[in-house]
Coordinates of N, CA and C in Angstrom, one line a residue:
M1 N -15.6 1.4 1.0 CA -15.2 0.7 -0.3 C -15.5 -0.7 -0.2
A2 N -16.5 -1.2 -0.9 CA -16.9 -2.6 -0.8 C -16.1 -3.4 -1.9
Q3 N -15.7 -4.6 -1.5 CA -15.0 -5.5 -2.4 C -15.0 -6.9 -1.9
P4 N -15.2 -7.9 -2.8 CA -15.2 -9.3 -2.4 C -13.7 -9.7 -2.1
I5 N -13.2 -9.4 -0.9 CA -11.8 -9.5 -0.6 C -11.3 -10.9 -0.9
S6 N -12.0 -11.9 -0.5 CA -11.5 -13.3 -0.6 C -11.2 -13.7 -2.0
Q7 N -11.9 -13.1 -3.0 CA -11.7 -13.4 -4.4 C -10.3 -13.1 -4.9
Y8 N -9.6 -12.2 -4.2 CA -8.3 -11.8 -4.7 C -7.2 -12.3 -3.8
L9 N -7.5 -13.2 -3.0 CA -6.4 -13.9 -2.2 C -6.3 -15.3 -2.7
P10 N -5.1 -15.9 -2.5 CA -4.9 -17.3 -3.0 C -5.9 -18.2 -2.2
P11 N -6.5 -19.3 -2.9 CA -7.4 -20.2 -2.2 C -6.9 -20.8 -1.0
S12 N -5.5 -21.0 -0.9 CA -4.9 -21.7 0.2 C -4.7 -20.7 1.4
T13 N -5.1 -19.5 1.3 CA -4.8 -18.5 2.4 C -5.5 -19.0 3.7
P14 N -4.8 -19.2 4.8 CA -5.4 -19.6 6.1 C -6.4 -18.6 6.6
R15 N -7.3 -19.1 7.4 CA -8.4 -18.3 7.9 C -7.9 -17.1 8.7
E16 N -6.9 -17.3 9.5 CA -6.3 -16.2 10.3 C -5.7 -15.1 9.4
V17 N -4.9 -15.6 8.4 CA -4.3 -14.6 7.5 C -5.3 -13.8 6.8
R18 N -6.4 -14.5 6.4 CA -7.5 -13.8 5.6 C -8.1 -12.8 6.5
A19 N -8.3 -13.1 7.8 CA -8.9 -12.1 8.7 C -8.0 -10.9 8.9
G20 N -6.7 -11.2 9.0 CA -5.7 -10.1 9.1 C -5.7 -9.2 7.9
Y21 N -5.8 -9.8 6.7 CA -5.9 -9.0 5.5 C -7.2 -8.1 5.4
E22 N -8.3 -8.7 5.9 CA -9.5 -8.0 5.9 C -9.4 -6.7 6.8
A23 N -8.7 -6.9 7.9 CA -8.5 -5.7 8.8 C -7.6 -4.7 8.1
Q24 N -6.6 -5.2 7.4 CA -5.7 -4.3 6.6 C -6.4 -3.6 5.5
F25 N -7.3 -4.3 4.8 CA -8.0 -3.7 3.7 C -8.9 -2.6 4.2
D26 N -9.5 -2.8 5.4 CA -10.4 -1.7 5.9 C -9.5 -0.4 6.2
L27 N -8.3 -0.6 6.7 CA -7.5 0.6 7.0 C -7.1 1.2 5.6
L28 N -6.7 0.4 4.7 CA -6.3 1.0 3.4 C -7.4 1.7 2.7
A29 N -8.6 1.1 2.7 CA -9.8 1.7 2.1 C -10.2 3.0 2.7
N30 N -10.1 3.1 4.1 CA -10.4 4.3 4.8 C -9.5 5.4 4.5
D31 N -8.2 5.1 4.3 CA -7.2 6.1 4.1 C -6.9 6.5 2.7
I32 N -7.5 5.8 1.7 CA -7.1 6.0 0.3 C -7.3 7.5 -0.2
L33 N -8.3 8.2 0.4 CA -8.5 9.5 0.0 C -8.0 10.6 1.0
A34 N -7.3 10.1 2.0 CA -6.8 11.0 3.0 C -5.5 11.7 2.5
S35 N -5.4 13.0 2.8 CA -4.2 13.7 2.3 C -3.0 13.4 3.1
S36 N -3.2 12.8 4.3 CA -2.1 12.5 5.2 C -1.4 11.1 4.9
V37 N -2.0 10.4 3.9 CA -1.5 9.0 3.6 C -1.0 9.0 2.2
T38 N 0.2 8.5 2.0 CA 0.8 8.4 0.7 C 0.5 7.1 0.0
Y39 N -0.1 7.1 -1.1 CA -0.4 5.8 -1.8 C 0.5 5.7 -3.0
M40 N 0.9 6.8 -3.7 CA 1.8 6.7 -4.9 C 3.0 7.6 -4.7
E41 N 4.1 7.1 -5.2 CA 5.3 7.9 -5.2 C 5.6 8.2 -6.7
F42 N 6.1 9.4 -7.0 CA 6.5 9.7 -8.4 C 8.0 9.9 -8.4
I43 N 8.7 8.9 -9.0 CA 10.2 9.0 -9.0 C 10.6 9.8 -10.2
F44 N 11.5 10.8 -10.0 CA 12.0 11.6 -11.1 C 13.4 11.3 -11.3
S45 N 13.8 11.1 -12.5 CA 15.2 10.8 -12.9 C 15.4 11.4 -14.3
D46 N 16.1 12.6 -14.3 CA 16.2 13.4 -15.5 C 14.8 13.7 -16.0
A47 N 14.3 13.3 -17.2 CA 13.0 13.6 -17.6 C 12.0 12.4 -17.4
L48 N 12.5 11.4 -16.7 CA 11.6 10.2 -16.4 C 10.7 10.5 -15.2
V49 N 9.4 10.2 -15.4 CA 8.4 10.3 -14.3 C 7.8 8.9 -14.1
L50 N 8.2 8.3 -13.0 CA 7.8 6.9 -12.8 C 6.9 6.7 -11.6
P51 N 5.6 6.3 -11.8 CA 4.8 6.1 -10.6 C 5.1 4.8 -9.9
A52 N 5.1 4.9 -8.6 CA 5.5 3.7 -7.7 C 4.4 3.6 -6.6
L53 N 3.8 2.4 -6.6 CA 2.7 2.2 -5.6 C 3.3 1.9 -4.3
Q54 N 2.9 2.7 -3.3 CA 3.4 2.6 -1.9 C 2.5 1.7 -1.0
Q55 N 1.2 1.7 -1.3 CA 0.3 1.0 -0.4 C -0.6 0.0 -1.3
P56 N 0.0 -1.1 -1.7 CA -0.7 -2.0 -2.6 C -1.8 -2.8 -1.8
F57 N -2.9 -3.0 -2.5 CA -3.9 -3.9 -2.0 C -3.6 -5.4 -2.3
S58 N -2.9 -5.6 -3.3 CA -2.5 -7.0 -3.6 C -1.6 -7.6 -2.6
R59 N -1.7 -9.0 -2.4 CA -0.9 -9.7 -1.5 C -0.2 -10.9 -2.2
G60 N 1.1 -11.0 -2.0 CA 1.8 -12.1 -2.5 C 2.0 -13.3 -1.6
T61 N 2.7 -14.3 -2.0 CA 3.0 -15.5 -1.2 C 4.4 -15.8 -1.2
I62 N 4.9 -16.5 -0.1 CA 6.2 -17.1 -0.1 C 6.0 -18.5 0.6
K63 N 6.5 -19.5 -0.1 CA 6.3 -20.9 0.4 C 7.6 -21.7 0.3
I64 N 7.7 -22.7 1.1 CA 8.8 -23.5 1.1 C 8.8 -24.3 -0.2
N65 N 10.0 -24.7 -0.7 CA 10.1 -25.3 -2.0 C 10.4 -26.8 -1.8
T66 N 11.3 -27.1 -0.8 CA 11.7 -28.5 -0.5 C 11.8 -28.7 1.0
T67 N 12.2 -29.8 1.4 CA 12.4 -30.0 2.8 C 13.7 -29.5 3.3
S68 N 14.5 -29.0 2.4 CA 15.8 -28.4 2.8 C 15.7 -26.9 3.1
A69 N 16.2 -26.5 4.3 CA 16.2 -25.1 4.6 C 17.2 -24.3 3.8
F70 N 18.0 -24.9 3.1 CA 19.1 -24.2 2.3 C 18.6 -23.9 0.9
N71 N 17.5 -24.4 0.5 CA 17.0 -24.1 -0.9 C 16.1 -22.9 -0.8
Y72 N 16.1 -22.1 -1.9 CA 15.3 -20.9 -2.0 C 13.8 -21.2 -1.9
P73 N 13.1 -20.3 -1.3 CA 11.6 -20.5 -1.3 C 11.0 -20.1 -2.6
V74 N 9.7 -20.4 -2.8 CA 9.0 -20.0 -4.0 C 8.3 -18.7 -3.6
I75 N 8.6 -17.7 -4.3 CA 8.1 -16.4 -4.1 C 7.2 -15.9 -5.3
D76 N 6.0 -15.5 -5.0 CA 5.1 -15.0 -6.0 C 4.5 -13.7 -5.5
P77 N 5.0 -12.6 -6.0 CA 4.5 -11.3 -5.5 C 3.1 -11.0 -5.9
R78 N 2.5 -11.7 -6.9 CA 1.1 -11.5 -7.3 C 0.8 -10.0 -7.6
H79 N 1.7 -9.4 -8.3 CA 1.4 -8.0 -8.6 C 0.0 -7.9 -9.4
L80 N -0.7 -6.8 -9.0 CA -2.0 -6.5 -9.6 C -3.0 -7.6 -9.4
S81 N -2.9 -8.5 -8.5 CA -3.9 -9.5 -8.3 C -5.2 -8.9 -7.7
N82 N -5.1 -7.7 -7.1 CA -6.3 -7.0 -6.7 C -6.4 -5.9 -7.7
P83 N -7.6 -5.8 -8.4 CA -7.8 -4.8 -9.5 C -7.7 -3.3 -9.0
L84 N -7.8 -3.1 -7.7 CA -7.7 -1.7 -7.2 C -6.3 -1.2 -7.5
D85 N -5.3 -2.1 -7.4 CA -3.9 -1.6 -7.7 C -3.8 -1.2 -9.2
L86 N -4.4 -1.9 -10.1 CA -4.3 -1.6 -11.5 C -5.0 -0.2 -11.7
A87 N -6.1 0.0 -11.0 CA -6.9 1.3 -11.2 C -6.0 2.4 -10.7
L88 N -5.3 2.2 -9.6 CA -4.4 3.2 -9.0 C -3.2 3.5 -10.0
F89 N -2.7 2.5 -10.6 CA -1.6 2.7 -11.6 C -2.1 3.5 -12.8
V90 N -3.3 3.2 -13.3 CA -3.8 3.9 -14.4 C -4.0 5.3 -14.1
A91 N -4.6 5.6 -13.0 CA -4.8 7.0 -12.6 C -3.5 7.7 -12.4
S92 N -2.5 7.1 -11.9 CA -1.2 7.7 -11.7 C -0.4 7.9 -13.0
F93 N -0.6 6.9 -13.9 CA 0.0 7.1 -15.2 C -0.6 8.4 -15.9
E94 N -1.9 8.6 -15.8 CA -2.5 9.8 -16.4 C -2.0 11.0 -15.7
Y95 N -1.8 10.9 -14.4 CA -1.3 12.1 -13.6 C 0.2 12.4 -14.0
A96 N 1.0 11.3 -14.2 CA 2.4 11.5 -14.6 C 2.4 12.3 -16.0
R97 N 1.5 12.0 -16.8 CA 1.4 12.8 -18.1 C 1.1 14.2 -17.8
K98 N 0.3 14.5 -16.9 CA 0.0 15.9 -16.5 C 1.3 16.6 -16.0
I99 N 2.0 15.9 -15.2 CA 3.3 16.4 -14.7 C 4.2 16.7 -15.9
R100 N 4.3 15.8 -16.8 CA 5.2 16.0 -18.0 C 4.8 17.2 -18.8
N101 N 3.5 17.5 -18.8 CA 3.0 18.6 -19.6 C 3.0 20.0 -18.9
T102 N 3.6 20.0 -17.7 CA 3.7 21.3 -17.0 C 4.7 22.2 -17.7
D103 N 4.7 23.5 -17.4 CA 5.7 24.4 -18.0 C 7.1 24.0 -17.7
A104 N 7.3 23.6 -16.4 CA 8.6 23.3 -15.9 C 9.2 22.1 -16.7
M105 N 8.4 21.1 -17.0 CA 8.9 20.0 -17.8 C 9.0 20.3 -19.3
K106 N 8.1 21.1 -19.8 CA 8.2 21.5 -21.2 C 9.5 22.3 -21.4
A107 N 10.0 23.0 -20.4 CA 11.1 23.8 -20.5 C 12.4 23.0 -20.9
I108 N 12.4 21.7 -20.5 CA 13.5 20.9 -20.8 C 13.3 20.0 -22.0
N109 N 12.2 20.4 -22.8 CA 11.9 19.7 -24.1 C 11.7 18.2 -23.9
T110 N 10.9 17.8 -23.0 CA 10.7 16.4 -22.8 C 9.8 15.8 -23.9
T111 N 10.0 14.6 -24.3 CA 9.2 13.9 -25.3 C 8.9 12.5 -24.7
E112 N 7.6 12.1 -24.7 CA 7.3 10.8 -24.2 C 7.7 9.8 -25.2
T113 N 8.6 8.9 -24.8 CA 9.0 7.8 -25.7 C 8.6 6.4 -25.2
Y114 N 8.1 6.3 -23.9 CA 7.7 5.0 -23.4 C 6.5 5.3 -22.5
P115 N 5.4 4.8 -22.8 CA 5.0 3.9 -23.9 C 4.8 4.6 -25.2
G116 N 4.8 5.9 -25.2 CA 4.5 6.7 -26.4 C 3.1 7.3 -26.4
P117 N 3.0 8.4 -27.1 CA 1.7 9.2 -27.1 C 0.5 8.4 -27.7
S118 N 0.8 7.4 -28.4 CA -0.3 6.6 -29.1 C -1.1 5.8 -28.0
V119 N -0.5 5.6 -26.9 CA -1.2 4.8 -25.8 C -2.1 5.8 -25.1
T120 N -3.4 5.8 -25.3 CA -4.3 6.8 -24.8 C -5.6 6.2 -24.0
T121 N -6.1 5.1 -24.5 CA -7.3 4.6 -23.9 C -7.0 3.8 -22.6
K122 N -8.0 3.7 -21.8 CA -7.9 3.0 -20.5 C -7.3 1.5 -20.8
E123 N -7.9 0.9 -21.8 CA -7.5 -0.5 -22.1 C -6.0 -0.5 -22.5
Q124 N -5.6 0.4 -23.3 CA -4.2 0.5 -23.7 C -3.2 0.7 -22.5
I125 N -3.6 1.6 -21.6 CA -2.8 1.9 -20.4 C -2.8 0.7 -19.5
E126 N -3.9 0.0 -19.3 CA -3.9 -1.2 -18.5 C -3.0 -2.2 -19.1
K127 N -3.0 -2.4 -20.4 CA -2.1 -3.4 -21.0 C -0.7 -3.0 -20.8
F128 N -0.3 -1.7 -20.9 CA 1.0 -1.3 -20.7 C 1.5 -1.5 -19.2
V129 N 0.6 -1.2 -18.3 CA 0.9 -1.4 -16.9 C 1.1 -2.9 -16.6
R130 N 0.2 -3.7 -17.0 CA 0.4 -5.2 -16.8 C 1.7 -5.7 -17.3
G131 N 2.1 -5.2 -18.5 CA 3.3 -5.7 -19.1 C 4.6 -5.1 -18.5
G132 N 4.5 -4.0 -17.8 CA 5.7 -3.3 -17.3 C 5.8 -3.2 -15.8
V133 N 4.8 -3.6 -15.0 CA 4.9 -3.5 -13.6 C 6.0 -4.4 -13.0
N134 N 6.7 -3.8 -12.0 CA 7.8 -4.5 -11.4 C 7.9 -4.1 -9.9
S135 N 8.8 -4.7 -9.2 CA 8.9 -4.5 -7.8 C 10.0 -3.4 -7.5
E136 N 9.7 -2.7 -6.4 CA 10.8 -1.8 -5.8 C 11.6 -2.5 -4.8
H137 N 11.2 -3.8 -4.6 CA 11.9 -4.7 -3.6 C 11.8 -4.2 -2.2
H138 N 10.6 -3.7 -1.8 CA 10.3 -3.3 -0.5 C 9.5 -4.4 0.2
H139 N 9.9 -5.6 0.1 CA 9.1 -6.7 0.6 C 9.0 -6.7 2.1
A140 N 7.8 -7.1 2.6 CA 7.6 -7.1 4.0 C 6.4 -8.0 4.3
G141 N 6.2 -8.2 5.6 CA 5.0 -8.8 6.1 C 4.9 -10.4 6.1
T142 N 6.1 -11.0 5.9 CA 6.0 -12.5 5.9 C 6.1 -13.1 7.3
A143 N 6.4 -12.3 8.3 CA 6.3 -12.7 9.7 C 5.7 -11.6 10.5
S144 N 4.5 -11.2 10.2 CA 3.9 -10.0 10.7 C 3.8 -9.9 12.2
M145 N 4.0 -8.7 12.8 CA 3.7 -8.5 14.1 C 2.2 -8.2 14.2
L146 N 1.4 -9.2 14.5 CA 0.0 -9.1 14.6 C -0.5 -10.2 15.6
P147 N -1.7 -10.0 16.2 CA -2.2 -11.1 17.0 C -2.3 -12.4 16.1
R148 N -2.2 -13.5 16.8 CA -2.3 -14.8 16.1 C -3.6 -15.0 15.3
K149 N -4.7 -14.5 15.9 CA -6.0 -14.6 15.3 C -6.0 -13.8 14.0
L150 N -5.1 -12.9 13.7 CA -5.0 -12.2 12.5 C -3.9 -12.6 11.6
G151 N -3.3 -13.8 11.9 CA -2.3 -14.4 11.1 C -0.9 -13.9 11.5
G152 N -0.8 -13.3 12.7 CA 0.5 -12.8 13.2 C 1.5 -13.9 13.4
V153 N 2.8 -13.6 13.3 CA 3.9 -14.5 13.6 C 4.7 -14.1 14.8
V154 N 4.8 -12.8 15.1 CA 5.6 -12.3 16.2 C 4.7 -11.4 17.1
D155 N 5.0 -11.4 18.4 CA 4.3 -10.6 19.3 C 4.9 -9.2 19.5
P156 N 4.4 -8.3 20.3 CA 5.0 -6.9 20.4 C 6.4 -6.9 20.9
E157 N 6.9 -8.0 21.5 CA 8.3 -8.1 22.0 C 9.1 -8.9 20.9
L158 N 8.6 -9.0 19.7 CA 9.3 -9.6 18.6 C 9.5 -11.1 18.8
K159 N 8.9 -11.7 19.7 CA 9.0 -13.2 20.0 C 8.1 -13.9 19.0
V160 N 8.6 -15.0 18.4 CA 7.8 -15.8 17.5 C 6.9 -16.7 18.3
Y161 N 5.6 -16.6 18.0 CA 4.6 -17.4 18.7 C 4.9 -18.9 18.7
G162 N 4.9 -19.5 19.8 CA 5.0 -21.0 19.9 C 6.5 -21.4 19.8
V163 N 7.4 -20.5 19.8 CA 8.9 -20.9 19.7 C 9.6 -20.2 20.8
R164 N 10.3 -20.9 21.6 CA 11.0 -20.3 22.7 C 12.4 -19.8 22.3
G165 N 12.7 -18.6 22.7 CA 14.0 -18.1 22.5 C 14.3 -17.6 21.1
L166 N 13.3 -17.3 20.3 CA 13.4 -16.8 18.9 C 12.7 -15.5 18.7
R167 N 13.4 -14.5 18.3 CA 12.8 -13.2 17.9 C 13.2 -12.9 16.5
V168 N 12.4 -12.0 15.9 CA 12.6 -11.6 14.5 C 12.7 -10.0 14.5
V169 N 13.8 -9.5 13.9 CA 13.9 -8.1 13.7 C 14.3 -7.8 12.3
D170 N 13.4 -7.7 11.4 CA 13.7 -7.3 10.0 C 12.3 -6.8 9.4
A171 N 12.4 -6.6 8.1 CA 11.2 -6.1 7.4 C 10.0 -7.1 7.4
S172 N 10.3 -8.3 7.7 CA 9.2 -9.3 7.6 C 8.1 -9.1 8.7
I173 N 8.5 -8.4 9.8 CA 7.5 -8.2 10.9 C 6.6 -7.0 10.6
V174 N 6.8 -6.2 9.5 CA 6.0 -5.1 9.2 C 4.8 -5.6 8.5
P175 N 3.6 -5.5 9.1 CA 2.4 -6.1 8.4 C 1.9 -5.3 7.2
M176 N 2.1 -4.0 7.2 CA 1.7 -3.2 6.1 C 2.8 -2.2 5.8
L177 N 3.0 -2.0 4.5 CA 4.0 -1.1 4.0 C 3.7 0.3 4.5
P178 N 4.7 1.1 5.0 CA 4.5 2.5 5.2 C 4.4 3.2 3.9
G179 N 3.9 4.4 3.9 CA 3.9 5.2 2.7 C 5.2 5.8 2.4
A180 N 6.3 5.0 2.4 CA 7.7 5.5 2.2 C 8.5 4.3 2.0
H181 N 9.8 4.5 1.7 CA 10.7 3.4 1.6 C 11.0 2.8 2.9
L182 N 11.3 1.5 3.0 CA 11.4 0.8 4.2 C 12.7 1.0 5.0
Q183 N 13.7 1.5 4.4 CA 15.0 1.6 5.1 C 15.0 2.3 6.4
A184 N 14.5 3.6 6.4 CA 14.5 4.4 7.6 C 13.6 3.8 8.6
T185 N 12.4 3.2 8.2 CA 11.5 2.5 9.1 C 12.2 1.4 9.8
L186 N 13.0 0.6 9.1 CA 13.7 -0.5 9.7 C 14.8 -0.1 10.6
Y187 N 15.4 1.1 10.4 CA 16.4 1.6 11.4 C 15.7 1.8 12.7
G188 N 14.5 2.4 12.6 CA 13.7 2.6 13.8 C 13.3 1.3 14.5
V189 N 12.9 0.3 13.7 CA 12.6 -1.0 14.3 C 13.8 -1.6 15.0
A190 N 15.0 -1.5 14.4 CA 16.2 -2.1 15.0 C 16.5 -1.4 16.3
E191 N 16.4 0.0 16.3 CA 16.7 0.7 17.5 C 15.7 0.3 18.6
K192 N 14.5 0.2 18.2 CA 13.5 -0.2 19.2 C 13.8 -1.6 19.8
A193 N 14.2 -2.5 18.9 CA 14.5 -3.8 19.3 C 15.7 -3.8 20.3
S194 N 16.7 -3.0 20.0 CA 17.9 -3.0 20.8 C 17.6 -2.5 22.2
C195 N 16.7 -1.5 22.3 CA 16.2 -1.0 23.6 C 15.4 -2.1 24.3
L196 N 14.6 -2.8 23.6 CA 13.8 -3.9 24.2 C 14.7 -5.0 24.7
F197 N 15.7 -5.4 23.9 CA 16.7 -6.4 24.4 C 17.5 -6.0 25.6
D198 N 17.9 -4.7 25.6 CA 18.7 -4.2 26.7 C 17.9 -4.2 28.0
S199 N 16.6 -3.9 27.9 CA 15.8 -3.8 29.1 C 15.5 -5.2 29.6
K200 N 15.7 -6.2 28.8 CA 15.5 -7.6 29.3 C 16.7 -8.3 29.8
R201 N 17.8 -7.6 29.7 CA 19.1 -8.2 30.2 C 19.1 -8.3 31.7
L202 N 19.8 -9.4 32.1 CA 19.9 -9.5 33.6 C 20.8 -8.4 34.2
P203 N 20.6 -8.0 35.4 CA 21.4 -7.0 36.1 C 22.8 -7.5 36.1
R204 N 23.8 -6.5 35.9 CA 25.2 -6.9 35.9 C 25.7 -7.0 37.4

């Protein structure tokens, strides 16, 4: 899958971070048609069928706002900044309609109310997606465990590059979202970290 990757990243993206994203893009592009990798989740609630993108190509930013560490940073998720995500949402929207039209869903007398059956063309669906896309709040990757040359912040032992005595154990170290919700993954990260810390303790 060929794409001018740099075109869809912020102009201020550091060279190392750009290289890291290019490596991630290659992995995502290679896996997009694999049956073993989940790209979309369909959330069911009563008669609601909600597509949720698990492996986005778009990348957001988080930047300091002032010189005070107590002020909130400026966060821009940059949803749909890569057009591949919009294409995935459009395809998933159409598939969600197929699900709604199955005999099982028809049996509970479902009726599409949002956005409504009048939304049919690709352009209409794209407009609907752009106006309604939101976050599942599975944010990650702001302090990725990657080599420094790929924009990494922590090493395999969770140590922050260039800072003595500081480790990070949270969702920020995950460089790419798994094809699932983050909670269980982070339980595993925390358990791995506890074993790592325990192995580094001085003998009693």
